[in-house]
XYZ file of N, CA and C in Angstrom:
201
model
N 1.161 -0.684 -0.136
C -0.017 0.063 0.035
C 1.122 1.441 -0.046
N 0.367 2.346 -0.641
C 1.435 3.504 -0.962
C 0.775 4.728 -0.281
N 1.156 5.410 0.597
C 0.641 6.677 1.167
C 1.206 7.577 0.563
N 0.572 9.103 0.369
C 1.313 9.956 -0.084
C 0.762 11.117 1.008
N 1.947 12.196 1.477
C 1.205 13.104 2.238
C 2.135 14.398 1.819
N 1.688 15.486 1.938
C 2.190 16.543 1.770
C 3.118 17.067 2.816
N 4.454 17.510 2.027
C 5.383 18.505 2.679
C 5.277 20.007 2.206
N 5.938 20.770 3.608
C 6.018 21.929 3.195
C 7.665 21.916 3.448
N 7.811 23.222 2.642
C 9.454 23.956 2.763
C 9.486 25.453 2.784
N 9.993 25.715 4.092
C 10.174 27.291 4.440
C 11.454 27.493 5.052
N 11.818 28.484 4.930
C 13.074 29.306 5.314
C 12.555 29.968 6.624
N 13.619 29.660 7.318
C 13.390 30.445 9.088
C 14.432 30.380 9.462
N 14.996 32.197 9.954
C 16.059 32.334 10.341
C 17.331 32.249 9.533
N 17.520 31.849 8.159
C 18.344 31.624 7.557
C 18.717 30.312 7.233
N 17.998 29.287 7.614
C 17.902 27.887 7.398
C 16.485 27.023 6.648
N 16.691 26.226 6.266
C 15.406 25.477 5.739
C 14.760 24.642 6.774
N 13.461 24.455 6.620
C 13.042 23.412 7.450
C 11.829 22.945 6.698
N 11.956 21.117 6.695
C 10.901 20.701 6.030
C 10.198 20.057 7.059
N 8.715 20.383 6.612
C 7.546 19.393 7.484
C 6.765 18.592 6.976
N 6.046 17.823 7.401
C 4.807 16.960 7.084
C 3.556 17.125 7.936
N 2.847 17.770 7.962
C 1.993 18.396 8.865
C 1.017 17.295 9.181
N 0.656 15.980 8.043
C 0.207 15.004 8.960
C 0.967 14.403 10.011
N 1.894 14.662 10.428
C 3.332 13.919 11.386
C 3.857 15.164 12.304
N 2.880 15.669 13.297
C 3.291 17.032 13.810
C 4.457 16.739 14.698
N 5.269 17.339 14.431
C 6.542 17.384 15.015
C 7.845 16.707 14.620
N 7.122 16.226 13.475
C 8.393 15.386 12.645
C 8.703 16.471 11.322
N 9.835 16.926 11.348
C 10.321 17.687 10.645
C 12.269 17.530 10.580
N 12.607 18.373 9.605
C 14.034 18.297 9.486
C 14.562 19.789 9.085
N 15.583 20.046 9.293
C 16.012 21.355 9.134
C 17.568 21.378 8.731
N 18.051 22.802 8.003
C 19.660 22.247 7.390
C 19.560 23.571 6.544
N 21.032 23.998 6.293
C 21.482 24.997 5.593
C 20.968 25.103 4.033
N 20.321 23.915 3.513
C 20.479 24.006 2.048
C 19.101 22.853 2.134
N 17.767 23.656 1.063
C 16.628 22.589 0.844
C 17.026 21.237 1.401
N 17.957 20.727 0.220
C 18.301 19.045 0.313
C 18.542 18.831 1.753
N 19.413 19.207 2.412
C 19.668 18.990 3.795
C 18.486 18.971 4.753
N 17.774 19.693 4.634
C 16.379 19.677 5.054
C 15.434 18.666 4.778
N 15.211 18.366 3.213
C 14.562 17.216 2.941
C 14.901 15.583 3.402
N 16.269 15.890 3.130
C 16.846 14.698 3.856
C 16.760 14.503 5.305
N 16.836 15.725 6.062
C 16.417 15.246 7.500
C 15.230 14.752 7.722
N 14.323 15.510 7.482
C 12.661 14.963 7.233
C 12.565 13.856 6.929
N 13.043 13.525 5.776
C 12.448 12.021 5.039
C 13.294 11.195 6.243
N 14.648 11.553 7.102
C 14.995 10.471 8.061
C 14.251 10.502 9.268
N 13.746 11.760 9.782
C 12.676 11.564 11.147
C 11.523 10.921 10.403
N 10.872 11.271 9.645
C 9.616 10.410 8.985
C 9.533 9.204 8.903
N 10.756 8.862 8.483
C 11.119 7.350 8.322
C 11.269 6.360 9.922
N 11.695 7.056 10.694
C 11.596 6.549 12.310
C 10.556 6.567 13.053
N 9.770 7.741 12.609
C 8.444 7.912 13.192
C 7.377 6.952 12.671
N 7.245 7.058 11.234
C 6.533 5.724 10.586
C 6.822 4.564 11.235
N 8.235 4.131 11.275
C 8.786 2.630 11.589
C 8.376 2.720 13.140
N 8.521 3.752 13.825
C 7.973 3.206 15.308
C 6.417 3.268 15.406
N 5.604 3.905 14.781
C 4.063 3.880 14.927
C 3.907 2.470 14.128
N 4.432 1.683 13.086
C 4.004 0.581 13.068
C 4.182 -0.382 13.519
N 5.625 -0.539 14.325
C 5.993 -1.265 15.231
C 5.431 -1.705 16.553
N 4.723 -0.820 16.510
C 3.655 -0.362 17.996
C 2.108 -0.696 17.744
N 2.012 -0.874 16.168
C 0.524 -1.191 16.138
C -0.477 -0.117 15.686
N 0.036 0.978 15.624
C -0.693 2.361 15.517
C -1.040 2.639 14.160
N -1.928 3.283 13.907
C -2.217 3.406 12.660
C -1.317 4.404 11.740
N -1.297 4.917 10.558
C -0.957 5.992 10.509
C -2.275 7.063 9.872
N -1.671 8.239 9.728
C -2.767 9.257 9.590
C -3.273 9.090 8.085
N -4.356 9.424 7.989
C -4.774 9.369 6.157
C -3.974 10.213 5.464
N -4.027 9.980 4.570
C -3.177 10.613 3.558
C -3.780 12.365 3.030
N -2.893 12.519 3.275
C -3.378 14.383 3.284
C -2.649 15.264 2.156
N -3.486 15.327 0.740
C -3.102 16.299 -0.245
C -3.278 17.556 -0.564
N -3.298 18.660 -0.464
C -3.750 19.977 -0.455
C -3.420 20.429 -2.363
N -4.687 21.400 -2.443
C -4.223 21.732 -3.581
C -3.732 23.167 -3.615
N -3.616 24.087 -2.286
C -3.135 24.882 -2.072
C -1.438 25.178 -2.393
N -0.860 26.083 -2.779
C 0.433 26.231 -2.971
C 1.015 26.261 -1.715
C-alpha cells in the first residue's frame, strides 16, 4: 500500500525547515533545501517505523491543492 503526504519547506532565520503536517513534530532542518528534506525524510522514516512497530495506524493521506 502506498501513502502520499504533503510536505512543506520554508526558510526560517537563515535555514530551511521541511515538515509533513500529517505528522506533527516530525521535521528536518538544514542550511540547504536538500539537507532539510533529507533530515525530514529520516525523521519521518523513524516516526513511521515506530508507529508500525507499535501497531498504531498511520494518519490518513493528505494532499492539498494549496500552494
